[in-house]
Amino acid sequence: MDMEKIARLTRELLIEIGENPDREGLLKTPERVAESWSFLTSGYRSDMKTVINGAVFESEANNMILCRDIEMYSLCEHHMLPFFGSCTIGYIAKKKVIGVSKLARIVDHYSRRLQIQERLTAQIARAVMDSVDAEGVGVIIDARHMCMTMRGVGKQHSSMTTSSVLGSFHSNSATRTEFLNLAAK
Ligand code: ZN
């Protein structure tokens, strides 16, 4: 990322919205905004192999593994405004399991970029499926969108829930029900 260019563009944006970028409070804002965007979009520059980085372990377990309420912050691609909430991931291992902190890293990898919630949910499910060659995976994201609450229709308390199920979570209704029941607790 060209940080100087983003700072320059931010300065222009400040002028266009009616601000004076030379007033004291805004002097360092373009540089801060560039730093902030670098972090918030770091998913574009992170590599899934590095994210998982060997944290996949052999296991005999074939029961359901559930990690609930992983914090998630992303940016909607239509307005470049935040949407945020929680992500619950469940999977059934065949022979491999993944370190629990790595599930959170997978969430960060796909959320730190411009997204829509439906695609984010599906990408996380696919990445978990592929990383451990799971029998099945389910992902649920519940999020509030600032583009809905701060602007436009102003629905301040609405949230959106999306889910993605793969493998046995898709094909076996008992497995899917077990996941949904565990996730709801
Ligand atoms: Zn939006």
PDB file of C-alpha atoms and ligand atoms in Angstrom:
ATOM      1  CA  MET A   1       0.000   0.000   0.000  1.00  0.00           C
ATOM      2  CA  ASP A   2       1.208   3.487  -0.898  1.00  0.00           C
ATOM      3  CA  MET A   3       0.663   5.217   2.444  1.00  0.00           C
ATOM      4  CA  GLU A   4       1.630   8.658   1.157  1.00  0.00           C
ATOM      5  CA  LYS A   5      -0.886   8.396  -1.634  1.00  0.00           C
ATOM      6  CA  ILE A   6      -3.675   7.372   0.747  1.00  0.00           C
ATOM      7  CA  ALA A   7      -2.780  10.296   3.024  1.00  0.00           C
ATOM      8  CA  ARG A   8      -2.908  12.621  -0.001  1.00  0.00           C
ATOM      9  CA  LEU A   9      -6.290  11.247  -1.098  1.00  0.00           C
ATOM     10  CA  THR A  10      -7.612  11.600   2.461  1.00  0.00           C
ATOM     11  CA  ARG A  11      -6.523  15.232   2.498  1.00  0.00           C
ATOM     12  CA  GLU A  12      -8.483  15.787  -0.732  1.00  0.00           C
ATOM     13  CA  LEU A  13     -11.487  14.001   0.749  1.00  0.00           C
ATOM     14  CA  LEU A  14     -11.359  16.284   3.808  1.00  0.00           C
ATOM     15  CA  ILE A  15     -11.470  19.327   1.528  1.00  0.00           C
ATOM     16  CA  GLU A  16     -14.349  17.915  -0.533  1.00  0.00           C
ATOM     17  CA  ILE A  17     -16.530  17.218   2.517  1.00  0.00           C
ATOM     18  CA  GLY A  18     -16.083  20.847   3.581  1.00  0.00           C
ATOM     19  CA  GLU A  19     -13.249  20.546   6.083  1.00  0.00           C
ATOM     20  CA  ASN A  20     -10.039  22.480   6.426  1.00  0.00           C
ATOM     21  CA  PRO A  21      -7.228  19.880   6.509  1.00  0.00           C
ATOM     22  CA  ASP A  22      -4.831  22.524   7.827  1.00  0.00           C
ATOM     23  CA  ARG A  23      -6.666  23.152  11.075  1.00  0.00           C
ATOM     24  CA  GLU A  24      -4.883  21.772  14.085  1.00  0.00           C
ATOM     25  CA  GLY A  25      -7.139  18.805  14.840  1.00  0.00           C
ATOM     26  CA  LEU A  26      -6.812  17.462  11.310  1.00  0.00           C
ATOM     27  CA  LEU A  27      -3.114  17.992  10.670  1.00  0.00           C
ATOM     28  CA  LYS A  28      -2.149  14.364  11.258  1.00  0.00           C
ATOM     29  CA  THR A  29      -5.471  12.854  10.242  1.00  0.00           C
ATOM     30  CA  PRO A  30      -4.441  11.850   6.677  1.00  0.00           C
ATOM     31  CA  GLU A  31      -1.478   9.830   8.015  1.00  0.00           C
ATOM     32  CA  ARG A  32      -3.615   8.274  10.753  1.00  0.00           C
ATOM     33  CA  VAL A  33      -6.290   7.347   8.234  1.00  0.00           C
ATOM     34  CA  ALA A  34      -3.670   5.700   6.008  1.00  0.00           C
ATOM     35  CA  GLU A  35      -2.400   3.641   8.973  1.00  0.00           C
ATOM     36  CA  SER A  36      -5.939   2.722   9.905  1.00  0.00           C
ATOM     37  CA  TRP A  37      -6.833   1.584   6.373  1.00  0.00           C
ATOM     38  CA  SER A  38      -3.676  -0.440   6.185  1.00  0.00           C
ATOM     39  CA  PHE A  39      -4.802  -2.406   9.243  1.00  0.00           C
ATOM     40  CA  LEU A  40      -8.489  -2.625   8.341  1.00  0.00           C
ATOM     41  CA  THR A  41      -7.680  -4.036   4.896  1.00  0.00           C
ATOM     42  CA  SER A  42      -4.705  -6.180   5.921  1.00  0.00           C
ATOM     43  CA  GLY A  43      -6.632  -9.293   4.844  1.00  0.00           C
ATOM     44  CA  TYR A  44      -5.720  -8.475   1.228  1.00  0.00           C
ATOM     45  CA  ARG A  45      -2.058  -8.800   2.101  1.00  0.00           C
ATOM     46  CA  SER A  46      -2.149 -11.786   4.450  1.00  0.00           C
ATOM     47  CA  ASP A  47      -1.579 -15.286   3.154  1.00  0.00           C
ATOM     48  CA  MET A  48      -3.782 -18.190   4.296  1.00  0.00           C
ATOM     49  CA  LYS A  49      -0.821 -20.562   4.565  1.00  0.00           C
ATOM     50  CA  THR A  50       0.898 -18.143   6.933  1.00  0.00           C
ATOM     51  CA  VAL A  51      -2.352 -17.617   8.843  1.00  0.00           C
ATOM     52  CA  ILE A  52      -2.694 -21.327   9.570  1.00  0.00           C
ATOM     53  CA  ASN A  53       1.051 -21.812   9.858  1.00  0.00           C
ATOM     54  CA  GLY A  54       1.263 -25.430  10.922  1.00  0.00           C
ATOM     55  CA  ALA A  55      -1.457 -25.258  13.591  1.00  0.00           C
ATOM     56  CA  VAL A  56      -3.269 -28.289  12.180  1.00  0.00           C
ATOM     57  CA  PHE A  57      -2.960 -31.361  14.383  1.00  0.00           C
ATOM     58  CA  GLU A  58      -3.722 -35.048  13.955  1.00  0.00           C
ATOM     59  CA  SER A  59      -6.683 -36.157  16.050  1.00  0.00           C
ATOM     60  CA  GLU A  60      -8.875 -39.214  16.375  1.00  0.00           C
ATOM     61  CA  ALA A  61     -11.826 -37.030  17.367  1.00  0.00           C
ATOM     62  CA  ASN A  62     -14.840 -37.142  15.114  1.00  0.00           C
ATOM     63  CA  ASN A  63     -17.214 -35.229  17.343  1.00  0.00           C
ATOM     64  CA  MET A  64     -18.367 -31.691  16.694  1.00  0.00           C
ATOM     65  CA  ILE A  65     -15.979 -28.886  17.615  1.00  0.00           C
ATOM     66  CA  LEU A  66     -17.564 -25.507  18.176  1.00  0.00           C
ATOM     67  CA  CYS A  67     -15.991 -22.102  18.687  1.00  0.00           C
ATOM     68  CA  ARG A  68     -18.582 -19.519  19.574  1.00  0.00           C
ATOM     69  CA  ASP A  69     -18.750 -15.725  19.440  1.00  0.00           C
ATOM     70  CA  ILE A  70     -15.459 -14.901  17.728  1.00  0.00           C
ATOM     71  CA  GLU A  71     -15.406 -11.101  17.441  1.00  0.00           C
ATOM     72  CA  MET A  72     -15.588  -9.926  13.861  1.00  0.00           C
ATOM     73  CA  TYR A  73     -15.069  -6.473  12.342  1.00  0.00           C
ATOM     74  CA  SER A  74     -15.363  -5.827   8.631  1.00  0.00           C
ATOM     75  CA  LEU A  75     -16.227  -3.122   6.101  1.00  0.00           C
ATOM     76  CA  CYS A  76     -19.191  -3.281   3.751  1.00  0.00           C
ATOM     77  CA  GLU A  77     -18.156  -3.009   0.149  1.00  0.00           C
ATOM     78  CA  HIS A  78     -21.128  -0.848  -0.799  1.00  0.00           C
ATOM     79  CA  HIS A  79     -20.449   2.033   1.593  1.00  0.00           C
ATOM     80  CA  MET A  80     -17.021   1.286   3.078  1.00  0.00           C
ATOM     81  CA  LEU A  81     -18.623   1.516   6.524  1.00  0.00           C
ATOM     82  CA  PRO A  82     -18.076  -0.976   9.350  1.00  0.00           C
ATOM     83  CA  PHE A  83     -20.180  -3.995  10.021  1.00  0.00           C
ATOM     84  CA  PHE A  84     -19.345  -6.024  13.089  1.00  0.00           C
ATOM     85  CA  GLY A  85     -20.610  -8.758  15.320  1.00  0.00           C
ATOM     86  CA  SER A  86     -19.807 -12.313  16.197  1.00  0.00           C
ATOM     87  CA  CYS A  87     -18.942 -15.436  14.298  1.00  0.00           C
ATOM     88  CA  THR A  88     -19.558 -19.008  15.420  1.00  0.00           C
ATOM     89  CA  ILE A  89     -17.689 -21.827  13.699  1.00  0.00           C
ATOM     90  CA  GLY A  90     -18.420 -25.536  14.062  1.00  0.00           C
ATOM     91  CA  TYR A  91     -16.848 -28.482  12.319  1.00  0.00           C
ATOM     92  CA  ILE A  92     -16.520 -32.230  12.469  1.00  0.00           C
ATOM     93  CA  ALA A  93     -12.952 -33.386  12.050  1.00  0.00           C
ATOM     94  CA  LYS A  94     -11.970 -36.446  10.063  1.00  0.00           C
ATOM     95  CA  LYS A  95      -8.326 -36.799  11.063  1.00  0.00           C
ATOM     96  CA  LYS A  96      -7.209 -33.231  11.677  1.00  0.00           C
ATOM     97  CA  VAL A  97      -8.133 -30.367  13.986  1.00  0.00           C
ATOM     98  CA  ILE A  98      -7.027 -26.736  13.905  1.00  0.00           C
ATOM     99  CA  GLY A  99      -5.820 -24.600  16.820  1.00  0.00           C
ATOM    100  CA  VAL A 100      -8.677 -22.504  18.149  1.00  0.00           C
ATOM    101  CA  SER A 101      -6.794 -19.197  17.846  1.00  0.00           C
ATOM    102  CA  LYS A 102      -6.336 -19.983  14.168  1.00  0.00           C
ATOM    103  CA  LEU A 103     -10.084 -19.978  13.664  1.00  0.00           C
ATOM    104  CA  ALA A 104     -10.048 -16.368  14.825  1.00  0.00           C
ATOM    105  CA  ARG A 105      -7.172 -15.661  12.428  1.00  0.00           C
ATOM    106  CA  ILE A 106      -9.180 -17.098   9.541  1.00  0.00           C
ATOM    107  CA  VAL A 107     -12.040 -14.754  10.490  1.00  0.00           C
ATOM    108  CA  ASP A 108      -9.616 -11.795  10.495  1.00  0.00           C
ATOM    109  CA  HIS A 109      -8.106 -12.816   7.161  1.00  0.00           C
ATOM    110  CA  TYR A 110     -11.472 -12.567   5.400  1.00  0.00           C
ATOM    111  CA  SER A 111     -13.033  -9.747   7.445  1.00  0.00           C
ATOM    112  CA  ARG A 112     -10.185  -7.250   7.143  1.00  0.00           C
ATOM    113  CA  ARG A 113     -11.133  -6.186   3.644  1.00  0.00           C
ATOM    114  CA  LEU A 114     -14.225  -4.891   1.849  1.00  0.00           C
ATOM    115  CA  GLN A 115     -16.906  -7.518   2.189  1.00  0.00           C
ATOM    116  CA  ILE A 116     -20.512  -8.494   2.129  1.00  0.00           C
ATOM    117  CA  GLN A 117     -21.591 -10.611   5.068  1.00  0.00           C
ATOM    118  CA  GLU A 118     -22.862 -13.496   2.929  1.00  0.00           C
ATOM    119  CA  ARG A 119     -19.531 -13.923   1.131  1.00  0.00           C
ATOM    120  CA  LEU A 120     -17.536 -13.515   4.337  1.00  0.00           C
ATOM    121  CA  THR A 121     -19.545 -16.336   5.942  1.00  0.00           C
ATOM    122  CA  ALA A 122     -19.035 -18.632   2.958  1.00  0.00           C
ATOM    123  CA  GLN A 123     -15.302 -17.885   2.677  1.00  0.00           C
ATOM    124  CA  ILE A 124     -14.688 -18.673   6.353  1.00  0.00           C
ATOM    125  CA  ALA A 125     -16.589 -21.960   6.021  1.00  0.00           C
ATOM    126  CA  ARG A 126     -14.605 -22.928   2.909  1.00  0.00           C
ATOM    127  CA  ALA A 127     -11.269 -22.042   4.532  1.00  0.00           C
ATOM    128  CA  VAL A 128     -12.001 -24.169   7.628  1.00  0.00           C
ATOM    129  CA  MET A 129     -13.187 -27.035   5.424  1.00  0.00           C
ATOM    130  CA  ASP A 130     -10.020 -26.921   3.323  1.00  0.00           C
ATOM    131  CA  SER A 131      -7.569 -26.387   6.199  1.00  0.00           C
ATOM    132  CA  VAL A 132      -8.531 -29.563   8.098  1.00  0.00           C
ATOM    133  CA  ASP A 133     -10.283 -31.558   5.363  1.00  0.00           C
ATOM    134  CA  ALA A 134     -13.328 -31.621   7.666  1.00  0.00           C
ATOM    135  CA  GLU A 135     -16.308 -33.921   7.324  1.00  0.00           C
ATOM    136  CA  GLY A 136     -18.491 -30.832   7.574  1.00  0.00           C
ATOM    137  CA  VAL A 137     -18.411 -27.164   8.584  1.00  0.00           C
ATOM    138  CA  GLY A 138     -20.970 -24.626   9.718  1.00  0.00           C
ATOM    139  CA  VAL A 139     -20.484 -20.882  10.171  1.00  0.00           C
ATOM    140  CA  ILE A 140     -22.954 -18.345  11.543  1.00  0.00           C
ATOM    141  CA  ILE A 141     -22.326 -14.606  11.591  1.00  0.00           C
ATOM    142  CA  ASP A 142     -24.559 -12.145  13.367  1.00  0.00           C
ATOM    143  CA  ALA A 143     -23.638  -8.534  12.610  1.00  0.00           C
ATOM    144  CA  ARG A 144     -24.801  -4.938  12.754  1.00  0.00           C
ATOM    145  CA  HIS A 145     -24.157  -2.770   9.725  1.00  0.00           C
ATOM    146  CA  MET A 146     -23.277   0.884  10.228  1.00  0.00           C
ATOM    147  CA  CYS A 147     -24.577   1.637   6.723  1.00  0.00           C
ATOM    148  CA  MET A 148     -28.002   0.635   8.024  1.00  0.00           C
ATOM    149  CA  THR A 149     -27.828   2.173  11.490  1.00  0.00           C
ATOM    150  CA  MET A 150     -25.936   5.448  10.854  1.00  0.00           C
ATOM    151  CA  ARG A 151     -27.411   6.456   7.545  1.00  0.00           C
ATOM    152  CA  GLY A 152     -30.271   5.769   5.167  1.00  0.00           C
ATOM    153  CA  VAL A 153     -33.092   3.827   6.739  1.00  0.00           C
ATOM    154  CA  GLY A 154     -31.697   4.323  10.259  1.00  0.00           C
ATOM    155  CA  LYS A 155     -32.739   0.960  11.657  1.00  0.00           C
ATOM    156  CA  GLN A 156     -30.652   1.303  14.761  1.00  0.00           C
ATOM    157  CA  HIS A 157     -31.154  -2.056  16.384  1.00  0.00           C
ATOM    158  CA  SER A 158     -31.396  -4.377  13.423  1.00  0.00           C
ATOM    159  CA  SER A 159     -28.828  -7.069  12.873  1.00  0.00           C
ATOM    160  CA  MET A 160     -28.302  -9.556  10.102  1.00  0.00           C
ATOM    161  CA  THR A 161     -27.613 -13.268  10.481  1.00  0.00           C
ATOM    162  CA  THR A 162     -26.006 -15.362   7.767  1.00  0.00           C
ATOM    163  CA  SER A 163     -24.996 -18.989   7.755  1.00  0.00           C
ATOM    164  CA  SER A 164     -22.999 -21.287   5.548  1.00  0.00           C
ATOM    165  CA  VAL A 165     -22.950 -25.077   5.853  1.00  0.00           C
ATOM    166  CA  LEU A 166     -20.708 -27.475   3.983  1.00  0.00           C
ATOM    167  CA  GLY A 167     -20.267 -31.247   3.800  1.00  0.00           C
ATOM    168  CA  SER A 168     -22.214 -33.220   6.416  1.00  0.00           C
ATOM    169  CA  PHE A 169     -23.596 -29.973   7.871  1.00  0.00           C
ATOM    170  CA  HIS A 170     -25.279 -29.493   4.526  1.00  0.00           C
ATOM    171  CA  SER A 171     -26.260 -33.073   3.688  1.00  0.00           C
ATOM    172  CA  ASN A 172     -27.217 -34.381   7.139  1.00  0.00           C
ATOM    173  CA  SER A 173     -30.098 -32.572   8.816  1.00  0.00           C
ATOM    174  CA  ALA A 174     -29.373 -34.135  12.245  1.00  0.00           C
ATOM    175  CA  THR A 175     -25.808 -32.766  12.113  1.00  0.00           C
ATOM    176  CA  ARG A 176     -27.055 -29.361  11.045  1.00  0.00           C
ATOM    177  CA  THR A 177     -29.622 -29.320  13.853  1.00  0.00           C
ATOM    178  CA  GLU A 178     -26.968 -30.304  16.415  1.00  0.00           C
ATOM    179  CA  PHE A 179     -24.818 -27.412  15.187  1.00  0.00           C
ATOM    180  CA  LEU A 180     -27.645 -24.890  15.341  1.00  0.00           C
ATOM    181  CA  ASN A 181     -28.619 -26.050  18.837  1.00  0.00           C
ATOM    182  CA  LEU A 182     -25.030 -25.820  20.120  1.00  0.00           C
ATOM    183  CA  ALA A 183     -24.516 -22.449  18.458  1.00  0.00           C
ATOM    184  CA  ALA A 184     -27.676 -21.034  20.017  1.00  0.00           C
ATOM    185  CA  LYS A 185     -26.600 -21.789  23.597  1.00  0.00           C
TER     186      LYS A 185
HETATM  187 ZN    ZN B   1     -23.289  -0.987   3.250  1.00  0.00          ZN
END
